[in-house]
Amino acid sequence: MSKKFYIKTFGCQMNFNDSERLRGLLRSIGYEPANTWEEADLIILNTCTVREKPDQKVLSHLGEYKKIKEKNPNALIAVAGCLAQRAGWELVQKAPVIDIMFSSFNMHQLPELINQAQAGYKAIAILDEPPPDEDKIWEFPTERDNPYCAYVTVMKGCDKRCTYCVVPATRGRERSRSLESILEEVKRLTDEGVREIHLLGQNVTAWGRDLPEPVPFSELLYRVSQIPGVERIRFTTGHPKDLTDDVIEAMAEIPQVCNALHLPFQAGSDRILALMDRGYTKEEYLEKIRKLKEKVKGIALSTDVIVGFPTETEEDFEETLDVLKKVRFEQVFSFKFSPRPGTPAANMEGQLPDEVKTERMRRLLELQKSILSEIAKSYEGTVQEVLVEEEKDGKLIGRTSTNKWATLSGSPELLGKIVRIKVTKASPFNLEGEILEVVK
Ligand code: SAH
Ligand code: SF4
Ligand code: F3S
């Protein structure tokens, strides 16, 4: 009987795509997916350490998974991803139940690590630098749940040094995947029926700069759009500083690029932005947004915000609220500042008490809620295109180009099709509508 694996993923879309790659890799060496962790011979926790909360979740899961060894003493527990990279042996000391540890640098080494662990050794392979053969991971097929929308990681790492952020330490410097390798994967995906390609990188708009022959990110958008079968393109995450005019032009010009962009601004106060080392001012950010709204008609924007950065005053915080009011984002991911070990902001003077962060967060969410319900109303009666992604409880579910979920009545034959709908009812997180016609 073949061995079974179970992967639990935390964190960002890149981590999800890494897990999809690990699934493909494990299949290639004869493993099958298990339905529950209790049935698995290999449990992998693909971890995130961007804030303190995900760290705690990993430890509590490890505590639970420990029980597996009572039933199946040969079962292996692996910790992958960003917490593994950051904490290494320190984490093994806290949780000796860990047999295997690796990070996004060396996912391709998993088969060797499994062998080592089966031979009774602790296989802890946390490297200081990504190894020269890390690109091997692109050779394995990815195993995805969604047959129509696929994440495609195009670069790893981040060369920015935002003072609060642990990601450059866990993912390393920027390494772009080659144009050929990306296009080849996109071709394979469209052959399999994928219609929406979601390009991923921690700082995706910087893609191509470090290639032996540099290529601008906008060129990647054009090249992906030329592959037959690519009906939609999204990309995450763009950094405001690297969102150059040619990318905005490409977004406006290429019909498949979705009418949505996630562009984190983090804070509205220039003083806080400088302390964060974000490399732009509030006005420069707003100028980018004006340009985007002017060139890409009807674009839906989303963002990330940090509340309660060290020394943030009431006035600073109000600048953040002001950006929300001016831009009117369709989605805001807001986080209380969480000091991360080894980052400059963790040791800054003027750390704020949790009550202040919680209170500011409450006000931010309240403001955003009212903006969102106004935006939702403006969808009512409009015509939208929806890519139907799944069927649930007899309803079809999909997303608009602006990244809003829509629930529709219709036949399951429409799965994977782009349909034009008239929105009959809109709430902040869901649209309901009637299907007018099948577009393609
Ligand atoms: N590369 C992306 C985001 C990476 S992390 C970018 O540059 O925008 C995702 C989000 O987590 C960040 O945008 C930020 O809002 C939040 N975040 C990162 N570090 C944090 C910290 N120490 N405390 C609170 N939120 C943090
Ligand atoms: Fe972190 Fe800043 Fe890089 Fe984003 S751009 S991953 S927030 S260092
Ligand atoms: Fe978390 Fe690592 Fe992503 S820290 S947000 S999983 S890059």
Tab-separated table of C-alpha atoms and ligand atoms in Angstrom:
chain	number	residue	atom	x	y	z
A	1	MET	CA	0.000	0.000	0.000
A	2	SER	CA	1.344	3.376	-0.881
A	3	LYS	CA	2.290	5.850	1.778
A	4	LYS	CA	0.093	8.831	2.484
A	5	PHE	CA	0.837	12.486	3.038
A	6	TYR	CA	-1.094	15.313	4.620
A	7	ILE	CA	-0.109	18.975	4.178
A	8	LYS	CA	-1.399	21.826	6.330
A	9	THR	CA	-0.626	25.257	4.898
A	10	PHE	CA	-0.452	28.622	6.637
A	11	GLY	CA	0.347	32.064	5.291
A	12	CYS	CA	0.307	33.655	1.873
A	13	GLN	CA	-0.553	32.521	-1.643
A	14	MET	CA	3.098	31.716	-2.314
A	15	ASN	CA	3.031	29.234	0.516
A	16	PHE	CA	-0.133	27.706	-0.951
A	17	ASN	CA	1.576	27.356	-4.306
A	18	ASP	CA	4.626	25.823	-2.599
A	19	SER	CA	2.311	23.248	-1.016
A	20	GLU	CA	0.822	22.489	-4.438
A	21	ARG	CA	4.375	21.871	-5.661
A	22	LEU	CA	5.166	19.655	-2.674
A	23	ARG	CA	2.040	17.624	-3.437
A	24	GLY	CA	3.215	17.130	-7.017
A	25	LEU	CA	6.667	16.163	-5.823
A	26	LEU	CA	5.330	13.654	-3.279
A	27	ARG	CA	3.090	12.050	-5.912
A	28	SER	CA	6.129	11.657	-8.136
A	29	ILE	CA	7.801	9.515	-5.461
A	30	GLY	CA	4.732	7.353	-4.890
A	31	TYR	CA	2.876	9.084	-2.069
A	32	GLU	CA	-0.912	9.528	-2.125
A	33	PRO	CA	-2.867	12.255	-0.339
A	34	ALA	CA	-4.520	11.296	2.965
A	35	ASN	CA	-7.966	12.613	3.854
A	36	THR	CA	-7.036	13.419	7.442
A	37	TRP	CA	-3.780	13.832	9.311
A	38	GLU	CA	-4.575	10.751	11.402
A	39	GLU	CA	-4.220	8.552	8.302
A	40	ALA	CA	-0.947	10.057	7.141
A	41	ASP	CA	2.568	8.599	7.132
A	42	LEU	CA	3.991	12.024	6.496
A	43	ILE	CA	2.554	15.273	7.865
A	44	ILE	CA	3.942	18.532	6.531
A	45	LEU	CA	3.184	21.858	8.149
A	46	ASN	CA	4.001	24.566	5.649
A	47	THR	CA	4.399	27.490	7.987
A	48	CYS	CA	4.224	31.272	8.053
A	49	THR	CA	5.929	33.569	10.543
A	50	VAL	CA	4.920	36.997	9.290
A	51	ARG	CA	3.136	37.772	12.553
A	52	GLU	CA	3.124	36.157	15.974
A	53	LYS	CA	-0.273	34.485	15.604
A	54	PRO	CA	0.709	32.050	12.850
A	55	ASP	CA	3.745	30.999	14.933
A	56	GLN	CA	1.475	30.029	17.808
A	57	LYS	CA	-0.873	28.108	15.520
A	58	VAL	CA	2.006	25.950	14.270
A	59	LEU	CA	3.050	25.034	17.804
A	60	SER	CA	-0.474	24.056	18.755
A	61	HIS	CA	-0.833	21.892	15.626
A	62	LEU	CA	2.471	20.182	16.385
A	63	GLY	CA	1.161	19.385	19.854
A	64	GLU	CA	-1.834	17.673	18.336
A	65	TYR	CA	-0.004	15.850	15.543
A	66	LYS	CA	2.322	14.335	18.148
A	67	LYS	CA	-0.419	11.788	18.849
A	68	ILE	CA	0.103	10.250	15.434
A	69	LYS	CA	3.272	8.548	16.653
A	70	GLU	CA	1.311	6.506	19.195
A	71	LYS	CA	-0.687	4.868	16.402
A	72	ASN	CA	1.952	4.860	13.701
A	73	PRO	CA	5.472	5.064	15.175
A	74	ASN	CA	6.963	5.310	11.692
A	75	ALA	CA	4.968	8.396	10.755
A	76	LEU	CA	7.083	11.461	10.048
A	77	ILE	CA	6.380	15.066	10.958
A	78	ALA	CA	7.906	17.775	8.798
A	79	VAL	CA	7.952	21.541	9.227
A	80	ALA	CA	8.482	23.556	6.065
A	81	GLY	CA	8.228	27.208	5.080
A	82	CYS	CA	9.041	30.488	6.717
A	83	LEU	CA	8.921	29.580	10.405
A	84	ALA	CA	11.266	26.671	9.690
A	85	GLN	CA	13.661	29.035	7.934
A	86	ARG	CA	13.527	31.599	10.737
A	87	ALA	CA	13.548	29.371	13.807
A	88	GLY	CA	15.455	26.245	12.655
A	89	TRP	CA	16.888	24.179	15.516
A	90	GLU	CA	15.286	26.462	18.079
A	91	LEU	CA	11.928	25.114	16.942
A	92	VAL	CA	13.120	21.488	17.077
A	93	GLN	CA	14.158	22.061	20.684
A	94	LYS	CA	10.683	23.361	21.488
A	95	ALA	CA	9.013	20.532	19.569
A	96	PRO	CA	11.295	17.464	19.442
A	97	VAL	CA	8.548	15.602	17.598
A	98	ILE	CA	9.782	17.246	14.366
A	99	ASP	CA	11.619	14.771	12.099
A	100	ILE	CA	12.160	16.885	9.006
A	101	MET	CA	12.667	20.560	8.423
A	102	PHE	CA	13.283	22.537	5.247
A	103	SER	CA	12.197	25.841	3.748
A	104	SER	CA	11.164	27.322	0.421
A	105	PHE	CA	14.888	27.334	-0.492
A	106	ASN	CA	15.149	23.569	-0.702
A	107	MET	CA	11.742	22.022	-1.264
A	108	HIS	CA	13.256	19.868	-4.023
A	109	GLN	CA	15.363	18.064	-1.399
A	110	LEU	CA	12.320	16.590	0.352
A	111	PRO	CA	12.800	13.041	-1.032
A	112	GLU	CA	16.362	12.870	0.403
A	113	LEU	CA	15.170	14.288	3.710
A	114	ILE	CA	12.443	11.642	3.942
A	115	ASN	CA	15.114	8.945	3.397
A	116	GLN	CA	17.294	10.400	6.142
A	117	ALA	CA	14.400	10.591	8.567
A	118	GLN	CA	13.319	7.029	7.766
A	119	ALA	CA	16.861	5.950	8.618
A	120	GLY	CA	16.331	7.445	12.059
A	121	TYR	CA	18.127	10.795	11.716
A	122	LYS	CA	16.712	14.220	12.287
A	123	ALA	CA	16.683	15.681	8.794
A	124	ILE	CA	17.005	19.381	9.498
A	125	ALA	CA	18.084	21.124	6.306
A	126	ILE	CA	17.884	24.843	6.960
A	127	LEU	CA	20.311	26.660	4.675
A	128	ASP	CA	21.647	30.202	4.992
A	129	GLU	CA	21.396	30.774	1.259
A	130	PRO	CA	19.219	29.255	-1.456
A	131	PRO	CA	21.190	26.397	-3.090
A	132	PRO	CA	22.219	26.689	-6.763
A	133	ASP	CA	19.845	23.921	-7.828
A	134	GLU	CA	16.698	25.323	-6.164
A	135	ASP	CA	15.112	25.754	-9.619
A	136	LYS	CA	14.683	21.988	-9.779
A	137	ILE	CA	11.381	22.480	-7.992
A	138	TRP	CA	9.856	23.922	-11.196
A	139	GLU	CA	10.340	20.536	-12.861
A	140	PHE	CA	7.752	18.808	-10.702
A	141	PRO	CA	4.114	18.978	-11.705
A	142	THR	CA	1.985	21.003	-9.320
A	143	GLU	CA	-1.146	19.450	-7.948
A	144	ARG	CA	-3.972	21.946	-7.724
A	145	ASP	CA	-7.509	21.843	-6.376
A	146	ASN	CA	-8.943	24.511	-8.635
A	147	PRO	CA	-8.965	23.295	-12.266
A	148	TYR	CA	-9.616	26.742	-13.768
A	149	CYS	CA	-7.493	29.215	-11.801
A	150	ALA	CA	-3.833	28.516	-11.159
A	151	TYR	CA	-1.151	30.196	-9.121
A	152	VAL	CA	2.175	30.401	-10.904
A	153	THR	CA	5.124	31.506	-8.773
A	154	VAL	CA	7.393	33.649	-10.938
A	155	MET	CA	9.884	34.860	-8.400
A	156	LYS	CA	11.123	34.128	-4.944
A	157	GLY	CA	12.437	36.420	-2.249
A	158	CYS	CA	12.367	40.149	-1.636
A	159	ASP	CA	15.114	42.770	-1.783
A	160	LYS	CA	13.109	45.407	0.061
A	161	ARG	CA	13.853	45.945	3.707
A	162	CYS	CA	10.594	47.091	5.262
A	163	THR	CA	11.624	47.437	8.894
A	164	TYR	CA	8.733	45.363	10.305
A	165	CYS	CA	8.998	42.455	7.892
A	166	VAL	CA	10.510	39.027	8.328
A	167	VAL	CA	9.989	37.902	4.724
A	168	PRO	CA	13.398	38.945	3.303
A	169	ALA	CA	14.981	36.832	6.052
A	170	THR	CA	12.773	33.803	5.383
A	171	ARG	CA	12.628	33.901	1.586
A	172	GLY	CA	16.017	35.347	0.756
A	173	ARG	CA	16.996	37.813	-1.948
A	174	GLU	CA	14.999	38.248	-5.159
A	175	ARG	CA	15.417	35.395	-7.650
A	176	SER	CA	13.329	35.568	-10.818
A	177	ARG	CA	12.250	32.397	-12.519
A	178	SER	CA	13.200	32.352	-16.200
A	179	LEU	CA	10.689	33.549	-18.797
A	180	GLU	CA	10.872	30.188	-20.624
A	181	SER	CA	10.142	28.199	-17.488
A	182	ILE	CA	7.126	30.377	-16.654
A	183	LEU	CA	5.687	30.314	-20.176
A	184	GLU	CA	6.162	26.575	-20.381
A	185	GLU	CA	4.175	26.085	-17.174
A	186	VAL	CA	1.439	28.442	-18.369
A	187	LYS	CA	1.168	26.494	-21.645
A	188	ARG	CA	0.906	23.241	-19.766
A	189	LEU	CA	-1.789	24.707	-17.544
A	190	THR	CA	-3.908	26.034	-20.395
A	191	ASP	CA	-3.626	22.642	-22.096
A	192	GLU	CA	-5.130	21.182	-18.935
A	193	GLY	CA	-8.032	23.642	-19.071
A	194	VAL	CA	-6.825	26.414	-16.749
A	195	ARG	CA	-8.231	29.794	-17.778
A	196	GLU	CA	-6.981	32.192	-15.110
A	197	ILE	CA	-3.278	32.598	-14.369
A	198	HIS	CA	-2.300	34.263	-11.101
A	199	LEU	CA	1.381	35.256	-11.132
A	200	LEU	CA	2.955	35.257	-7.689
A	201	GLY	CA	5.966	36.826	-6.031
A	202	GLN	CA	6.570	38.630	-2.744
A	203	ASN	CA	7.487	41.645	-4.820
A	204	VAL	CA	6.182	40.458	-8.163
A	205	THR	CA	6.534	43.735	-10.071
A	206	ALA	CA	10.313	43.457	-9.579
A	207	TRP	CA	10.330	40.250	-11.650
A	208	GLY	CA	12.938	40.014	-14.388
A	209	ARG	CA	15.427	42.583	-13.136
A	210	ASP	CA	17.922	40.011	-11.885
A	211	LEU	CA	17.774	37.724	-14.940
A	212	PRO	CA	21.011	37.352	-16.941
A	213	GLU	CA	19.221	39.403	-19.609
A	214	PRO	CA	16.811	41.603	-17.679
A	215	VAL	CA	13.169	41.618	-18.815
A	216	PRO	CA	10.577	44.105	-17.525
A	217	PHE	CA	7.569	42.709	-15.668
A	218	SER	CA	5.232	44.337	-18.198
A	219	GLU	CA	6.815	42.141	-20.887
A	220	LEU	CA	5.929	39.063	-18.838
A	221	LEU	CA	2.298	40.210	-18.790
A	222	TYR	CA	2.282	40.548	-22.593
A	223	ARG	CA	3.974	37.191	-23.135
A	224	VAL	CA	1.594	35.346	-20.804
A	225	SER	CA	-1.405	37.000	-22.481
A	226	GLN	CA	-0.231	35.725	-25.892
A	227	ILE	CA	-0.576	32.097	-24.854
A	228	PRO	CA	-3.792	30.700	-26.308
A	229	GLY	CA	-6.308	29.812	-23.610
A	230	VAL	CA	-5.198	32.432	-21.091
A	231	GLU	CA	-8.448	34.303	-20.465
A	232	ARG	CA	-7.505	36.072	-17.247
A	233	ILE	CA	-4.303	37.254	-15.600
A	234	ARG	CA	-3.809	38.452	-12.036
A	235	PHE	CA	-0.603	39.197	-10.160
A	236	THR	CA	0.310	39.547	-6.471
A	237	THR	CA	1.925	41.379	-4.730
A	238	GLY	CA	2.949	44.584	-6.383
A	239	HIS	CA	5.001	47.109	-4.449
A	240	PRO	CA	3.916	50.737	-5.024
A	241	LYS	CA	7.490	51.765	-5.761
A	242	ASP	CA	7.968	49.148	-8.475
A	243	LEU	CA	4.593	49.685	-10.119
A	244	THR	CA	6.028	51.562	-13.072
A	245	ASP	CA	4.128	53.311	-15.871
A	246	ASP	CA	4.806	50.487	-18.325
A	247	VAL	CA	3.049	48.040	-15.974
A	248	ILE	CA	0.046	50.373	-15.689
A	249	GLU	CA	0.007	50.710	-19.507
A	250	ALA	CA	0.147	46.931	-19.885
A	251	MET	CA	-2.724	46.525	-17.426
A	252	ALA	CA	-4.798	48.974	-19.440
A	253	GLU	CA	-3.884	47.465	-22.798
A	254	ILE	CA	-4.027	43.716	-22.208
A	255	PRO	CA	-7.662	42.602	-22.175
A	256	GLN	CA	-6.942	39.502	-20.076
A	257	VAL	CA	-5.373	41.406	-17.178
A	258	CYS	CA	-8.107	41.562	-14.549
A	259	ASN	CA	-9.580	44.809	-13.397
A	260	ALA	CA	-8.127	44.457	-9.919
A	261	LEU	CA	-4.914	45.180	-8.116
A	262	HIS	CA	-3.633	44.504	-4.621
A	263	LEU	CA	-1.329	47.369	-3.703
A	264	PRO	CA	-0.361	47.497	-0.023
A	265	PHE	CA	0.198	50.983	1.392
A	266	GLN	CA	0.719	49.932	5.076
A	267	ALA	CA	0.369	53.423	6.588
A	268	GLY	CA	-0.786	56.914	5.668
A	269	SER	CA	1.625	59.014	7.670
A	270	ASP	CA	4.841	60.041	5.916
A	271	ARG	CA	6.733	59.830	9.187
A	272	ILE	CA	5.592	56.214	9.755
A	273	LEU	CA	6.209	55.291	6.107
A	274	ALA	CA	9.784	56.533	6.520
A	275	LEU	CA	10.205	54.518	9.733
A	276	MET	CA	8.901	51.496	7.830
A	277	ASP	CA	11.361	52.263	5.012
A	278	ARG	CA	8.651	51.813	2.400
A	279	GLY	CA	10.259	54.217	-0.062
A	280	TYR	CA	7.207	56.400	-0.872
A	281	THR	CA	5.109	59.105	0.702
A	282	LYS	CA	1.346	59.169	1.107
A	283	GLU	CA	1.067	61.645	-1.775
A	284	GLU	CA	3.231	59.471	-4.054
A	285	TYR	CA	1.040	56.470	-3.271
A	286	LEU	CA	-2.133	58.443	-3.970
A	287	GLU	CA	-0.619	59.681	-7.236
A	288	LYS	CA	-0.039	56.054	-8.339
A	289	ILE	CA	-3.657	55.293	-7.488
A	290	ARG	CA	-4.898	58.293	-9.489
A	291	LYS	CA	-2.900	57.120	-12.475
A	292	LEU	CA	-4.224	53.558	-12.118
A	293	LYS	CA	-7.829	54.715	-11.852
A	294	GLU	CA	-7.432	56.979	-14.841
A	295	LYS	CA	-5.794	54.398	-17.125
A	296	VAL	CA	-7.514	51.204	-15.978
A	297	LYS	CA	-11.189	52.123	-15.976
A	298	GLY	CA	-13.225	50.651	-13.144
A	299	ILE	CA	-10.222	49.058	-11.430
A	300	ALA	CA	-10.936	47.498	-8.030
A	301	LEU	CA	-8.171	48.090	-5.518
A	302	SER	CA	-7.257	46.175	-2.404
A	303	THR	CA	-4.538	46.766	0.145
A	304	ASP	CA	-2.717	45.799	3.348
A	305	VAL	CA	-2.485	48.093	6.352
A	306	ILE	CA	-0.515	47.870	9.580
A	307	VAL	CA	-2.100	49.479	12.614
A	308	GLY	CA	-0.084	50.562	15.642
A	309	PHE	CA	3.448	50.685	14.247
A	310	PRO	CA	5.897	51.928	16.945
A	311	THR	CA	5.368	55.640	17.776
A	312	GLU	CA	2.169	55.863	15.679
A	313	THR	CA	0.167	58.798	17.067
A	314	GLU	CA	-3.523	59.510	16.722
A	315	GLU	CA	-2.700	61.995	13.928
A	316	ASP	CA	-0.566	59.405	12.106
A	317	PHE	CA	-3.389	56.895	12.325
A	318	GLU	CA	-5.870	59.409	10.942
A	319	GLU	CA	-3.656	59.718	7.857
A	320	THR	CA	-4.176	55.983	7.334
A	321	LEU	CA	-7.949	56.426	7.604
A	322	ASP	CA	-7.677	59.316	5.156
A	323	VAL	CA	-6.093	57.025	2.531
A	324	LEU	CA	-8.960	54.540	2.980
A	325	LYS	CA	-11.470	57.359	2.454
A	326	LYS	CA	-9.690	58.708	-0.611
A	327	VAL	CA	-8.956	55.443	-2.417
A	328	ARG	CA	-12.073	53.472	-1.411
A	329	PHE	CA	-10.542	49.994	-1.539
A	330	GLU	CA	-12.798	47.024	-2.221
A	331	GLN	CA	-10.797	44.929	0.224
A	332	VAL	CA	-8.534	45.896	3.102
A	333	PHE	CA	-6.391	43.387	4.980
A	334	SER	CA	-5.476	45.075	8.232
A	335	PHE	CA	-3.016	43.793	10.807
A	336	LYS	CA	-1.982	44.929	14.253
A	337	PHE	CA	1.760	45.558	14.261
A	338	SER	CA	3.492	42.421	15.532
A	339	PRO	CA	7.171	42.725	16.488
A	340	ARG	CA	9.137	40.040	14.671
A	341	PRO	CA	12.457	38.759	16.018
A	342	GLY	CA	15.417	40.151	14.133
A	343	THR	CA	13.563	43.024	12.435
A	344	PRO	CA	14.515	46.654	13.196
A	345	ALA	CA	10.964	47.669	14.124
A	346	ALA	CA	10.843	45.057	16.895
A	347	ASN	CA	13.467	47.051	18.821
A	348	MET	CA	12.200	50.538	18.069
A	349	GLU	CA	11.273	52.845	20.922
A	350	GLY	CA	7.617	53.681	21.305
A	351	GLN	CA	5.987	50.237	21.022
A	352	LEU	CA	2.242	50.709	21.534
A	353	PRO	CA	0.088	48.788	24.002
A	354	ASP	CA	-2.280	46.232	22.553
A	355	GLU	CA	-5.346	48.217	23.697
A	356	VAL	CA	-4.329	51.122	21.452
A	357	LYS	CA	-3.805	48.824	18.478
A	358	THR	CA	-7.138	47.086	19.102
A	359	GLU	CA	-9.021	50.368	19.409
A	360	ARG	CA	-7.505	51.760	16.180
A	361	MET	CA	-8.204	48.514	14.384
A	362	ARG	CA	-11.834	48.695	15.473
A	363	ARG	CA	-12.182	52.190	14.026
A	364	LEU	CA	-10.470	51.206	10.805
A	365	LEU	CA	-12.770	48.214	10.343
A	366	GLU	CA	-15.827	50.350	11.042
A	367	LEU	CA	-14.832	52.919	8.436
A	368	GLN	CA	-14.009	50.224	5.901
A	369	LYS	CA	-17.351	48.510	6.528
A	370	SER	CA	-19.275	51.637	5.590
A	371	ILE	CA	-17.141	52.220	2.477
A	372	LEU	CA	-17.664	48.607	1.455
A	373	SER	CA	-21.421	48.683	1.766
A	374	GLU	CA	-21.502	51.774	-0.466
A	375	ILE	CA	-19.264	50.062	-3.022
A	376	ALA	CA	-21.457	46.950	-2.873
A	377	LYS	CA	-24.563	49.021	-3.644
A	378	SER	CA	-22.859	50.475	-6.693
A	379	TYR	CA	-22.588	46.933	-8.141
A	380	GLU	CA	-26.370	46.465	-8.148
A	381	GLY	CA	-27.797	46.540	-11.655
A	382	THR	CA	-24.369	46.411	-13.328
A	383	VAL	CA	-23.215	43.816	-15.849
A	384	GLN	CA	-20.131	41.778	-14.842
A	385	GLU	CA	-18.152	38.890	-16.252
A	386	VAL	CA	-17.717	35.930	-13.913
A	387	LEU	CA	-15.443	32.916	-14.301
A	388	VAL	CA	-17.435	30.035	-12.827
A	389	GLU	CA	-15.051	28.147	-10.549
A	390	GLU	CA	-17.101	25.739	-8.473
A	391	GLU	CA	-20.481	24.313	-7.642
A	392	LYS	CA	-21.593	24.339	-4.031
A	393	ASP	CA	-24.994	23.443	-2.589
A	394	GLY	CA	-26.538	23.575	-6.060
A	395	LYS	CA	-25.188	27.066	-6.775
A	396	LEU	CA	-22.434	28.177	-9.109
A	397	ILE	CA	-19.679	30.272	-7.585
A	398	GLY	CA	-17.129	32.401	-9.343
A	399	ARG	CA	-15.305	35.704	-9.348
A	400	THR	CA	-15.702	38.891	-11.314
A	401	SER	CA	-12.723	40.466	-12.995
A	402	THR	CA	-12.731	42.874	-10.027
A	403	ASN	CA	-12.211	39.869	-7.733
A	404	LYS	CA	-15.651	39.825	-6.159
A	405	TRP	CA	-17.337	36.513	-5.411
A	406	ALA	CA	-20.633	35.908	-7.156
A	407	THR	CA	-23.259	33.222	-6.514
A	408	LEU	CA	-25.363	32.206	-9.494
A	409	SER	CA	-28.061	29.741	-10.493
A	410	GLY	CA	-27.178	27.670	-13.508
A	411	SER	CA	-26.166	24.318	-14.841
A	412	PRO	CA	-22.865	22.707	-13.788
A	413	GLU	CA	-21.969	22.642	-17.487
A	414	LEU	CA	-20.996	26.275	-17.009
A	415	LEU	CA	-18.068	25.317	-14.753
A	416	GLY	CA	-14.909	26.802	-16.235
A	417	LYS	CA	-16.847	29.220	-18.467
A	418	ILE	CA	-16.834	32.997	-18.342
A	419	VAL	CA	-20.426	34.218	-18.156
A	420	ARG	CA	-21.900	37.692	-18.339
A	421	ILE	CA	-24.239	38.418	-15.446
A	422	LYS	CA	-26.561	41.160	-14.338
A	423	VAL	CA	-26.098	41.818	-10.627
A	424	THR	CA	-29.436	41.577	-8.839
A	425	LYS	CA	-28.227	41.852	-5.251
A	426	ALA	CA	-24.919	42.935	-3.785
A	427	SER	CA	-23.562	42.641	-0.266
A	428	PRO	CA	-20.009	43.534	0.806
A	429	PHE	CA	-18.617	40.053	0.199
A	430	ASN	CA	-20.944	38.515	-2.352
A	431	LEU	CA	-22.894	39.328	-5.477
A	432	GLU	CA	-25.999	37.550	-6.711
A	433	GLY	CA	-26.945	37.736	-10.322
A	434	GLU	CA	-28.707	36.382	-13.372
A	435	ILE	CA	-26.694	34.876	-16.164
A	436	LEU	CA	-27.231	36.785	-19.413
A	437	GLU	CA	-24.963	34.797	-21.720
A	438	VAL	CA	-21.870	32.665	-21.951
A	439	VAL	CA	-18.953	34.798	-23.129
A	440	LYS	CA	-16.387	32.035	-23.663
B	1	SAH	N1	5.265	41.483	-0.078
B	1	SAH	C1	4.048	42.006	0.313
B	1	SAH	C2	3.488	41.522	1.640
B	1	SAH	C3	4.159	40.545	2.478
B	1	SAH	S1	3.561	40.207	4.061
B	1	SAH	C4	4.172	43.510	0.335
B	1	SAH	O1	5.202	44.074	0.257
B	1	SAH	O2	3.172	44.147	0.502
B	1	SAH	C5	1.826	40.499	3.995
B	1	SAH	C6	1.380	41.617	4.872
B	1	SAH	O3	1.586	41.313	6.228
B	1	SAH	C7	2.113	42.922	4.674
B	1	SAH	O4	1.637	43.638	3.574
B	1	SAH	C8	1.862	43.636	5.962
B	1	SAH	O5	0.693	44.408	5.927
B	1	SAH	C9	1.688	42.503	6.958
B	1	SAH	N2	2.842	42.415	7.869
B	1	SAH	C10	4.104	42.084	7.558
B	1	SAH	N3	4.879	42.121	8.662
B	1	SAH	C11	4.076	42.497	9.696
B	1	SAH	C12	4.288	42.728	11.082
B	1	SAH	N4	5.478	42.598	11.619
B	1	SAH	N5	3.228	43.089	11.827
B	1	SAH	C13	1.997	43.243	11.280
B	1	SAH	N6	1.741	43.037	9.977
B	1	SAH	C14	2.779	42.681	9.182
B	2	SF4	FE1	8.134	42.398	3.383
B	2	SF4	FE2	8.409	44.819	2.403
B	2	SF4	FE3	9.357	42.728	1.044
B	2	SF4	FE4	6.746	43.091	1.250
B	2	SF4	S1	8.184	44.453	0.218
B	2	SF4	S2	7.856	41.174	1.556
B	2	SF4	S3	6.495	43.938	3.278
B	2	SF4	S4	10.088	43.487	3.021
B	3	F3S	FE1	4.168	34.080	5.747
B	3	F3S	FE2	6.374	33.422	4.534
B	3	F3S	FE3	4.269	34.134	3.139
B	3	F3S	S1	6.231	34.536	6.420
B	3	F3S	S2	3.268	35.582	4.469
B	3	F3S	S3	4.413	32.359	4.394
B	3	F3S	S4	6.370	34.593	2.675
